Amino acid sequence: MANHSVGREGFLKHQVILALSVILDDPVFMCRMHMHMAYRSVAQVPQGADSILASGLIPFLVEKLEEEEEEIQEVILDTLYFCLQWDSLQALQSNAVPILREKLTSPNEDIRSKAARTLMAICMLLDGKNEVWRHDVIPLLVMLLDDPHIDVKGNAAGALMFATVTTEGKYAALDAGAIPFLLELLDVDLPKVRLNAIKTLTMLAEAPEGRRDLLPQVNKFKALFQDPVLYVRHAAQIATKVIEWKP
Amino acid sequence: MSFKFIRISRFNFEKEHLIQPLPFLYSFQDVEYDTLELDEEPIRYGNIMYDRRVIRGNTYALHTYPPTSQPDPVELQRQQEAKRKALARKRAREHLRPRSPEPVEGRKHADVQTELYLEELADRIIEVDMECQTDAFLDRPPSPLFIPAKTGRDVATQILEGELFDFDIEVKPMLEVLVGKTIEQSLLEVMEEEELAELQMQQQQFEELRNLELAEVQRLEEQERRHQEEKEHRRQQQLEVLHKQNETSKKIAARAYAKMYLADLLPSVFSNLRDKGYFYDPVERDIEVGFLPWLMHEVDKTIEYNMLGRIVLDMLIREVVETRLNMFEQLGAKQSEVLPDENDKEREESLTTGAEQFIEGSQRSSQRDSQWDSQGGSLRYDSLDSAFTNQRESFERGASFDP
């Protein structure tokens, strides 16, 4: 029902969210699965995400993240991804970053990619960025850039993209040696990965060390000017502009 | 309504409603009729509907009897006459009634029962309670269904298989419709799913773009922030430099001024000190401090000795002069015994003058001798001796004075 927008509005009107939260501890697996899927659908709308945040479910979801089975974990990660884009304060308070950090090393690649995506959402806000840097997640993300699975790479690049906005993040990524990995990613087929990689490199190029390292590689960016996807071209132009900037 | 009620009660009471036939005004022949009247009057009932006395129509405005007033006076008269006549008849009947003779004096008639079986004569009227009660109202029973009588004739018929329609042929279009609808529905659903998938993809793309743009915005923000910070920093630095420069120049100015002010200070200080005598030649000072006081002290001492000597000398001289004076007085006294008084005076004068000369002389000599003070008192003795000789000489001169 939550898949339709009318259904979502109905959800919000009748505060079904709170009612569903009772099922969080339900012993039946399918019950919880469906409930989490419903939450995920609700969270995709801004109002839905707001109401989930308002009902204080985030700490519970983070707890469940540790305990639940993997399928449900994926759904929860998706829900968190949508909710945390707006306000990550509750998640940070409930210690989400270390948990996600663990998930980054999980054997299941879906979980890895979704965890990276959720970290990206956390990093969208300034508090999240600082927390992520403080918990030393950036080196892990840099490691994930080398992951065999494409989705994981893309999401890790995205998370790095946001985490490197702050100066500390930039230097942490540079220290972890992110640049070579990101340069490899520029050749990947999936546009999302390329976009994220370009953006991350742009961030890193803001720092003098990054610019110094990237200046020899400017040609790679110039090659991307001919990319079929419009946004990749734009991003490449911006990147070259930043790399070649002189104070 | 109460008026009617009263009227009706009176109506009841006076038995007017019991329709009685109009009294026969002129019949005295019915004696039996009269005897019957002993106990009760015969009650003849008639239909109330056809009674003249019953009032018809509206009764609200009635005050007088409804029969029109015009025949009323005639009716009234007739009634009055009838009443008078009835009364007269009644009296006549009373007279004609056979009564039992009057009782004898002192006795009274009493009613007695003469039958075989005595009856209890009680005033109590035999009452029998009769009740009448209508049944409670019952609901109106529902009207029975109207089942019209069966009309017409019964007819029966029978359909054998295969006569009406062929199932397989007929079912085809229906089947087609059903299947078609189902397929259409499923097609729709599949299309919806495809659409959803398409939408999802678009959403994802949009999300990526959004993330991208967001990252870009954040980066630019960050850049801007850094630039601002840098600018602020530089500005601060500049301000500090300026501030420092200011301070330095102020310090320099202050130093120059202080220098100028104090330049004069040293010479003035030195001159002051010099004036106050803090710079001195040690030898000079030594002389001044050590030698001269001692010198003065010694001089003082010497002068004191001198003074002392003089005083002693003075004392001596005085003593000597006094003794000499005494001696001379004694001598004089002896001589005056020989010589006249005037000579005494002269001698006294000469004595005194001689004494004075003597004293002056000794003083002069002592002054002359002061220079040799340092040589001790020996000179003083010498001076004393000389003073004696001078005295003797003066005395001798005095002595030789007398003529």
XYZ file of C-alpha atoms in Angstrom:
650
model
C 0.000 0.000 0.000
C 2.816 2.330 0.766
C 3.976 2.091 -2.803
C 1.307 4.440 -3.932
C 1.506 8.042 -2.922
C -2.092 8.079 -1.827
C -1.314 5.188 0.416
C 1.624 7.060 1.833
C -0.477 10.050 2.598
C -2.940 7.768 4.292
C -0.085 6.340 6.293
C 0.875 9.715 7.482
C -2.609 10.812 8.252
C -3.420 7.845 10.379
C -0.065 7.565 12.003
C 0.285 4.052 10.896
C 4.001 4.337 11.368
C 3.759 4.252 15.101
C 1.339 1.386 14.960
C 3.656 -0.573 12.735
C 6.544 0.032 15.062
C 4.967 -2.439 17.439
C 5.770 -5.160 14.960
C 9.460 -4.340 15.104
C 9.906 -7.137 17.583
C 7.526 -9.553 16.032
C 8.856 -13.110 15.965
C 7.518 -13.854 12.525
C 10.111 -13.060 9.906
C 7.805 -12.215 7.035
C 5.904 -9.824 9.232
C 8.974 -7.813 9.981
C 10.167 -8.019 6.435
C 7.005 -6.521 5.090
C 6.933 -3.936 7.781
C 10.411 -2.796 6.896
C 9.504 -2.717 3.264
C 6.575 -0.534 4.101
C 8.857 1.788 6.019
C 11.202 1.930 3.101
C 8.441 2.980 0.781
C 7.225 5.596 3.183
C 10.680 6.974 3.697
C 11.133 7.738 0.039
C 8.827 10.700 0.335
C 10.172 13.702 2.254
C 7.116 13.898 4.455
C 7.362 10.219 5.165
C 10.983 10.547 6.093
C 10.091 13.462 8.318
C 7.443 11.521 10.108
C 9.721 8.558 10.621
C 12.295 10.876 12.081
C 9.704 12.546 14.220
C 8.492 9.299 15.656
C 11.966 8.549 16.868
C 12.311 5.250 15.112
C 15.842 5.747 13.962
C 17.526 4.452 17.114
C 15.405 1.331 16.916
C 16.241 0.822 13.282
C 19.911 1.186 14.000
C 19.645 -1.393 16.764
C 17.834 -3.766 14.495
C 20.564 -3.289 11.967
C 22.890 -5.187 14.204
C 20.577 -7.980 15.146
C 18.449 -8.714 12.164
C 18.976 -11.086 9.322
C 20.652 -9.945 6.209
C 17.654 -9.436 3.993
C 15.987 -7.287 6.518
C 19.250 -5.488 7.086
C 19.293 -4.473 3.464
C 15.809 -3.063 3.718
C 16.660 -1.224 6.908
C 19.739 0.223 5.291
C 17.604 1.487 2.461
C 15.159 3.064 4.863
C 17.964 4.691 6.762
C 19.442 5.955 3.543
C 16.313 7.842 2.741
C 15.732 9.147 6.208
C 19.237 10.226 7.009
C 19.477 12.557 4.088
C 17.351 14.981 5.999
C 18.518 14.780 9.545
C 21.259 12.532 10.727
C 21.336 13.762 14.295
C 19.314 10.878 15.707
C 21.398 8.347 13.882
C 24.602 9.886 15.117
C 23.308 9.914 18.648
C 22.421 6.264 18.426
C 25.911 5.423 17.371
C 25.145 4.527 13.807
C 28.536 5.311 12.334
C 30.510 2.537 14.027
C 27.805 0.024 13.162
C 27.872 1.067 9.552
C 31.600 0.905 9.592
C 31.357 -2.750 10.566
C 28.866 -3.386 7.854
C 31.302 -2.017 5.345
C 33.404 -5.085 5.936
C 30.558 -7.546 5.745
C 30.908 -10.430 3.298
C 27.591 -9.735 1.661
C 28.171 -7.266 -1.149
C 24.654 -5.918 -1.140
C 25.037 -5.023 2.466
C 28.364 -3.401 1.729
C 26.971 -1.317 -1.042
C 23.946 -0.290 0.920
C 25.989 0.496 3.974
C 28.200 2.684 1.818
C 25.111 4.387 0.475
C 23.809 5.006 3.961
C 27.136 6.468 4.945
C 26.832 8.731 1.965
C 23.521 9.930 3.306
C 24.999 10.532 6.721
C 27.808 12.504 5.163
C 25.417 14.843 3.425
C 25.072 16.884 6.578
C 27.963 18.572 8.283
C 27.601 16.716 11.570
C 27.715 13.439 9.762
C 30.875 14.432 7.955
C 32.632 15.233 11.176
C 31.475 12.023 12.823
C 32.608 9.956 9.888
C 36.008 11.527 9.948
C 36.303 11.064 13.670
C 35.501 7.374 13.457
C 38.152 6.811 10.805
C 35.719 5.506 8.266
C 37.437 7.233 5.396
C 40.307 4.800 5.060
C 37.791 1.972 4.949
C 35.895 3.681 2.210
C 39.072 4.168 0.282
C 39.693 0.450 0.601
C 36.235 -0.243 -0.700
C 37.047 1.696 -3.822
C 38.951 -1.364 -4.856
C 36.074 -3.755 -4.289
C 35.179 -6.155 -7.102
C 31.550 -5.257 -7.055
C 30.678 -2.172 -9.072
C 27.859 -0.987 -6.890
C 30.071 -1.000 -3.850
C 32.652 1.038 -5.676
C 30.105 3.559 -6.795
C 28.588 3.986 -3.385
C 31.928 4.186 -1.695
C 32.943 6.881 -4.132
C 29.714 8.685 -3.348
C 30.313 8.501 0.347
C 33.809 9.811 -0.141
C 32.429 12.550 -2.317
C 30.524 13.956 0.592
C 32.991 13.133 3.278
C 35.809 15.010 1.571
C 34.012 18.319 1.535
C 35.564 19.217 4.861
C 39.244 19.915 5.021
C 39.877 17.129 7.489
C 38.083 14.690 5.264
C 40.167 15.783 2.320
C 43.410 15.198 4.087
C 42.223 11.908 5.523
C 41.375 10.680 2.057
C 44.624 11.914 0.624
C 46.553 10.221 3.366
C 44.734 6.976 2.673
C 45.804 7.198 -0.912
C 42.456 7.639 -2.536
C 43.599 9.280 -5.721
C 44.909 6.257 -7.592
C 41.739 4.284 -6.914
C 39.565 7.096 -7.996
C 41.482 7.537 -11.194
C 40.827 3.909 -12.009
C 37.158 4.434 -11.418
C 37.047 7.044 -14.120
C 37.090 4.286 -16.679
C 34.195 2.318 -15.320
C 31.137 1.828 -17.473
C 28.479 2.809 -15.019
C 27.920 6.565 -15.215
C 27.090 6.820 -11.564
C 30.489 5.521 -10.617
C 32.217 7.886 -12.977
C 30.259 10.820 -11.718
C 31.009 10.101 -8.111
C 34.651 9.536 -8.838
C 34.945 12.799 -10.740
C 33.273 14.675 -7.986
C 35.444 13.161 -5.313
C 38.533 14.014 -7.291
C 37.237 17.559 -7.637
C 36.943 17.794 -3.887
C 40.393 16.459 -3.390
C 41.764 18.865 -5.967
C 40.742 21.743 -3.791
C 43.548 20.884 -1.462
C 47.006 21.910 -2.620
C 48.428 18.416 -2.238
C 45.577 16.979 -4.204
C 46.090 19.514 -6.953
C 49.722 18.704 -7.126
C 48.989 15.009 -7.506
C 46.231 15.488 -10.015
C 47.877 18.022 -12.269
C 49.705 15.367 -14.267
C 46.438 13.460 -14.727
C 44.463 16.343 -16.182
C 44.429 14.645 -19.536
C 42.234 11.929 -18.206
C 39.636 14.464 -17.332
C 39.928 16.115 -20.671
C 39.250 12.740 -22.245
C 35.981 12.644 -20.399
C 34.825 15.736 -22.201
C 33.611 13.454 -24.932
C 31.590 11.308 -22.611
C 28.041 10.509 -23.836
C 26.431 11.431 -20.573
C 25.924 15.170 -20.292
C 26.524 15.382 -16.597
C 29.788 13.548 -16.796
C 30.990 16.175 -19.231
C 29.930 18.970 -16.925
C 31.557 17.350 -13.969
C 34.768 16.819 -15.935
C 34.835 20.486 -16.930
C 34.407 21.587 -13.373
C 37.114 19.187 -12.278
C 39.609 20.497 -14.804
C 38.814 24.038 -13.810
C 39.526 23.282 -10.200
C 42.681 21.357 -10.872
C 44.149 24.088 -13.001
C 43.212 26.910 -10.711
C 46.008 29.187 -9.659
C 45.632 31.404 -6.599
C -67.858 22.948 29.366
C -68.664 23.013 33.048
C -71.822 24.769 32.295
C -72.830 21.910 30.135
C -71.768 19.468 32.766
C -73.950 21.085 35.368
C -76.720 21.241 33.003
C -76.364 17.624 32.175
C -76.259 16.615 35.787
C -79.349 18.500 36.463
C -80.647 16.990 33.371
C -79.912 13.562 34.783
C -81.194 14.394 38.114
C -84.489 15.642 36.966
C -85.029 12.690 34.724
C -85.637 14.814 31.785
C -83.593 12.589 29.590
C -85.824 9.750 30.384
C -88.230 10.450 27.762
C -91.503 10.526 29.266
C -94.494 11.006 27.208
C -96.031 14.350 27.362
C -98.304 14.442 30.314
C -101.859 13.992 29.349
C -103.385 17.068 30.628
C -106.953 16.090 30.406
C -107.297 12.476 31.354
C -108.638 11.537 34.753
C -109.979 8.207 33.666
C -106.907 6.047 34.157
C -107.272 5.191 37.760
C -104.966 2.254 37.395
C -102.612 4.589 35.890
C -103.002 6.664 39.028
C -102.428 3.728 41.339
C -99.353 2.836 39.588
C -98.166 6.280 40.324
C -98.112 5.443 44.003
C -94.730 3.891 43.729
C -93.260 5.112 40.553
C -94.122 6.823 37.457
C -94.265 4.730 34.314
C -91.090 5.296 32.328
C -91.668 5.254 28.660
C -88.598 5.299 26.473
C -88.488 6.835 23.071
C -85.813 7.523 20.550
C -83.839 10.451 21.654
C -83.169 11.357 18.098
C -86.740 12.202 17.489
C -87.405 14.101 20.616
C -88.379 17.678 20.301
C -86.720 18.669 23.472
C -83.243 17.621 22.405
C -81.239 20.608 21.384
C -79.702 20.457 18.012
C -76.837 22.436 16.706
C -74.435 24.809 18.446
C -74.924 24.953 22.123
C -72.272 27.429 23.029
C -74.188 30.607 22.726
C -77.290 29.336 24.275
C -78.691 31.001 27.262
C -82.326 30.665 26.775
C -84.121 27.664 25.471
C -83.643 27.192 21.827
C -87.270 27.226 20.795
C -87.784 30.716 19.603
C -88.765 33.329 22.096
C -91.833 34.323 20.232
C -94.083 31.458 21.289
C -92.356 31.484 24.648
C -94.814 33.652 26.482
C -97.600 31.472 25.134
C -95.712 28.369 26.089
C -94.971 29.829 29.448
C -98.551 30.581 30.081
C -99.612 27.157 29.038
C -96.978 25.598 31.234
C -98.025 27.663 34.138
C -101.599 26.643 33.608
C -100.558 23.074 33.299
C -98.642 23.287 36.491
C -101.576 24.821 38.306
C -103.819 22.186 37.017
C -101.475 19.403 37.895
C -101.225 20.752 41.341
C -104.989 20.968 41.585
C -105.301 17.426 40.365
C -102.792 16.233 42.808
C -104.677 17.832 45.621
C -107.879 16.359 44.402
C -106.257 12.944 44.216
C -104.964 13.328 47.684
C -108.397 13.961 48.847
C -109.858 10.988 47.025
C -107.218 8.507 48.182
C -108.478 6.053 50.667
C -106.424 6.309 53.752
C -106.420 4.470 56.893
C -108.278 6.231 59.601
C -106.500 8.582 61.858
C -105.003 7.047 64.935
C -106.785 7.243 68.192
C -105.654 9.870 70.601
C -102.564 8.961 72.324
C -101.695 6.275 69.860
C -99.726 6.167 66.742
C -99.959 4.092 63.649
C -97.138 1.772 63.084
C -96.326 -0.330 60.132
C -96.376 -4.010 60.795
C -95.619 -6.972 58.698
C -98.465 -9.373 58.470
C -97.164 -12.089 56.244
C -96.334 -15.502 57.364
C -92.683 -15.153 57.109
C -91.240 -11.996 58.435
C -89.101 -10.008 56.212
C -86.296 -7.994 57.479
C -87.055 -4.443 56.657
C -83.915 -2.632 56.473
C -83.178 0.678 55.029
C -80.247 -0.817 53.413
C -80.770 -1.146 49.825
C -79.823 -4.394 48.320
C -76.783 -3.662 46.335
C -75.181 -5.778 43.802
C -71.876 -4.857 42.373
C -71.846 -5.009 38.720
C -68.739 -4.438 36.781
C -68.254 -3.861 33.205
C -64.974 -3.622 31.514
C -64.130 -3.216 27.932
C -61.341 -5.310 26.534
C -57.923 -3.739 26.226
C -57.181 -2.353 22.871
C -55.603 -4.845 20.642
C -53.277 -3.930 17.820
C -54.842 -3.974 14.575
C -53.906 -7.358 13.152
C -52.080 -7.165 9.896
C -54.217 -7.442 6.942
C -54.034 -10.910 5.530
C -52.187 -11.226 2.332
C -54.325 -10.864 -0.549
C -53.996 -13.971 -2.498
C -56.038 -13.653 -5.502
C -57.831 -16.643 -6.453
C -56.118 -18.743 -8.916
C -57.270 -18.120 -12.371
C -56.236 -19.561 -15.567
C -55.132 -22.928 -16.522
C -52.125 -24.966 -15.606
C -49.847 -25.746 -18.479
C -46.563 -27.742 -18.438
C -43.708 -27.971 -20.898
C -40.391 -29.813 -21.184
C -37.087 -28.826 -22.827
C -34.909 -31.578 -24.113
C -31.184 -31.410 -24.572
C -29.793 -29.722 -27.580
C -33.008 -27.910 -28.403
C -32.372 -24.481 -26.915
C -28.815 -23.607 -27.847
C -25.442 -25.093 -28.519
C -23.204 -24.507 -25.522
C -19.879 -24.609 -27.261
C -20.831 -22.066 -29.825
C -22.494 -19.777 -27.382
C -19.746 -19.879 -24.855
C -17.138 -18.720 -27.311
C -17.795 -14.987 -27.210
C -18.078 -15.072 -23.466
C -14.871 -16.926 -23.181
C -13.277 -14.517 -25.525
C -14.405 -11.627 -23.414
C -13.216 -13.246 -20.242
C -9.858 -14.251 -21.563
C -9.420 -10.957 -23.277
C -10.150 -9.070 -20.113
C -7.768 -11.190 -18.124
C -5.023 -10.748 -20.609
C -5.644 -7.065 -20.801
C -5.485 -6.798 -17.063
C -2.247 -8.716 -16.896
C -0.818 -6.617 -19.689
C -1.700 -3.541 -17.750
C -0.037 -4.887 -14.691
C 3.076 -5.807 -16.574
C 3.163 -2.374 -18.104
C 2.754 -0.873 -14.708
C 5.657 -2.859 -13.462
C 7.728 -1.782 -16.384
C 6.722 1.756 -15.788
C 7.665 1.389 -12.187
C 11.016 -0.011 -13.125
C 11.512 2.835 -15.549
C 10.507 5.298 -12.888
C 12.879 3.686 -10.477
C 15.672 4.043 -12.906
C 14.817 7.626 -13.512
C 14.632 8.158 -9.824
C 18.004 6.638 -9.369
C 19.479 8.763 -12.060
C 17.888 11.785 -10.588
C 19.210 10.814 -7.218
C 22.699 10.475 -8.529
C 22.413 13.828 -10.149
C 21.020 15.291 -7.029
C 23.838 13.854 -4.998
C 26.234 15.186 -7.494
C 24.761 18.615 -7.421
C 24.628 18.514 -3.672
C 28.260 17.570 -3.508
C 29.071 20.334 -5.928
C 27.150 22.835 -3.891
C 28.831 21.708 -0.747
C 32.179 21.885 -2.360
C 31.558 25.381 -3.561
C 30.294 26.307 -0.163
C 33.371 24.884 1.375
C 35.544 26.730 -1.077
C 33.746 29.935 -0.395
C 34.071 29.378 3.290
C 37.747 28.733 2.985
C 38.260 31.808 0.888
C 36.360 33.841 3.347
C 38.365 32.432 6.159
C 41.568 33.127 4.329
C 40.490 36.647 3.599
C 39.511 37.165 7.154
C 42.795 35.763 8.305
C 44.730 38.036 6.023
C 42.690 40.964 7.044
C 43.388 40.177 10.620
C 47.048 39.929 9.909
C 47.017 43.252 8.173
C 45.227 44.791 11.044
C 47.755 43.415 13.404
C 50.618 44.723 11.330
C 48.995 48.107 11.251
C 48.446 47.992 14.919
C 52.015 47.048 15.551
C 53.222 49.833 13.312
C 51.104 52.271 15.181
C 52.437 51.113 18.431
C 56.004 51.249 17.249
C 55.653 54.785 15.982
C 54.054 55.784 19.225
C 56.841 54.201 21.128
C 59.415 56.006 19.035
C 57.706 59.301 19.541
C 57.482 58.680 23.243
C 61.124 57.751 23.381
C 62.183 60.863 21.507
C 60.138 63.045 23.736
C 61.410 61.403 26.849
C 64.936 61.748 25.608
C 64.464 65.416 24.920
C 62.929 65.937 28.282
C 65.582 64.095 30.087
C 68.477 65.549 28.072
C 68.422 68.550 30.252
C 68.122 66.508 33.316
C 71.683 65.268 33.635
C 73.470 68.604 33.524
C 70.982 70.117 35.891
C 71.430 67.229 38.228
C 75.137 67.553 38.100
C 75.028 71.246 38.621
C 72.682 70.759 41.505
C 74.960 68.285 43.079
C 77.923 70.412 42.508
C 76.092 73.294 44.054
C 75.205 71.264 47.016
C 78.827 70.406 47.390
C 78.745 66.765 46.662
C 81.849 67.044 44.448
C 84.801 68.015 46.518
C 88.537 67.978 46.466
C 89.447 65.424 49.103
C 92.515 67.341 50.360
C 90.603 70.545 50.607
C 87.809 68.740 52.284
C 90.144 67.068 54.585
C 91.690 70.368 55.505
C 88.296 71.860 55.916
C 86.885 69.010 57.879
C 89.831 68.003 59.918
C 92.409 70.689 60.152
C 90.481 73.867 60.476
C 88.187 72.811 63.311
C 91.183 71.646 65.210
C 92.870 74.907 64.519
C 89.885 76.851 65.661
C 89.657 74.668 68.681
C 93.224 75.354 69.560
C 92.806 79.059 68.961
C 89.783 78.939 71.150
C 91.772 77.219 73.818
C 94.588 79.666 73.594
C 92.254 82.573 73.820
C 90.593 80.991 76.745
C 93.928 80.564 78.459
C 94.606 84.133 77.684
C 91.311 85.175 79.077
C 91.857 83.009 82.071
C 95.229 84.518 82.636
C 93.853 87.977 82.343
C 91.088 87.180 84.717
C 93.505 85.739 87.230
C 95.713 88.714 86.768
C 92.801 90.984 87.210
C 91.903 89.176 90.372
C 95.404 89.414 91.619
C 95.670 93.034 90.804
C 92.385 93.715 92.404
C 93.391 91.932 95.497
C 96.680 93.704 95.625
C 95.080 97.007 94.953
C 92.571 96.364 97.646
C 95.202 95.466 100.206
C 97.240 98.434 99.127
C 94.210 100.577 99.347
C 93.606 99.343 102.800
C 97.158 99.916 103.691
C 97.087 103.351 102.196
C 93.858 104.102 103.951
C 95.415 103.092 107.140
C 98.405 105.190 106.334
C 96.259 107.943 105.169
C 94.317 107.829 108.326
C 97.470 108.116 110.291
C 98.685 110.971 108.179
C 95.468 112.794 108.307
C 95.839 112.989 111.990
C 98.749 115.215 111.227
C 97.571 117.023 108.105
C 94.312 118.860 107.487
C 91.365 117.276 105.768
C 91.942 118.795 102.347
C 95.100 116.986 101.971
C 93.227 113.847 102.812
C 91.041 114.366 99.921
C 93.941 115.011 97.652
C 95.700 112.074 98.939
C 92.648 109.981 98.593
C 92.208 111.292 95.077
C 95.792 110.766 94.385
C 95.643 107.434 95.979
C 92.659 106.499 93.920
C 94.067 108.003 90.768
C 97.327 106.418 91.498
C 95.517 103.186 92.057
C 93.726 103.687 88.791
C 96.864 104.530 86.981
C 98.437 101.613 88.501
C 95.530 99.383 87.387
C 95.572 100.878 83.884
C 99.250 100.473 83.708
C 99.059 96.919 84.755
C 96.370 96.391 82.175
C 98.497 97.958 79.461
C 101.362 95.913 80.445
C 99.291 92.818 80.482
C 98.110 93.684 76.977
C 101.693 94.090 75.904
C 102.545 90.896 77.524
C 99.717 88.979 75.868
C 101.816 88.469 72.838
C 104.168 86.392 74.867
C 101.377 84.341 76.258
C 102.555 81.261 74.649
C 105.753 81.432 76.549
C 103.989 80.628 79.715
C 103.319 82.315 82.930
C 106.888 83.264 83.719
C 106.449 86.423 81.825
C 103.398 87.067 83.821
C 105.472 87.042 86.933
C 107.763 89.330 85.264
C 104.912 91.509 84.352
C 103.693 91.233 87.914
C 107.094 92.281 89.158
C 107.128 95.152 86.769
C 103.672 95.962 87.894
C 104.936 96.003 91.553
C 107.755 98.225 90.687
C 105.399 100.485 88.826
C 103.122 100.521 91.784
C 105.945 101.312 94.108
C 107.044 104.055 91.867
C 103.609 105.530 91.652
C 103.189 105.194 95.424
C 106.433 106.841 95.914
C 105.377 109.577 93.612
C 102.239 109.827 95.517
C 104.054 109.857 98.708
C 106.294 112.535 97.340
C 103.340 114.494 96.274
C 102.596 115.898 99.549
C 104.094 119.157 99.786
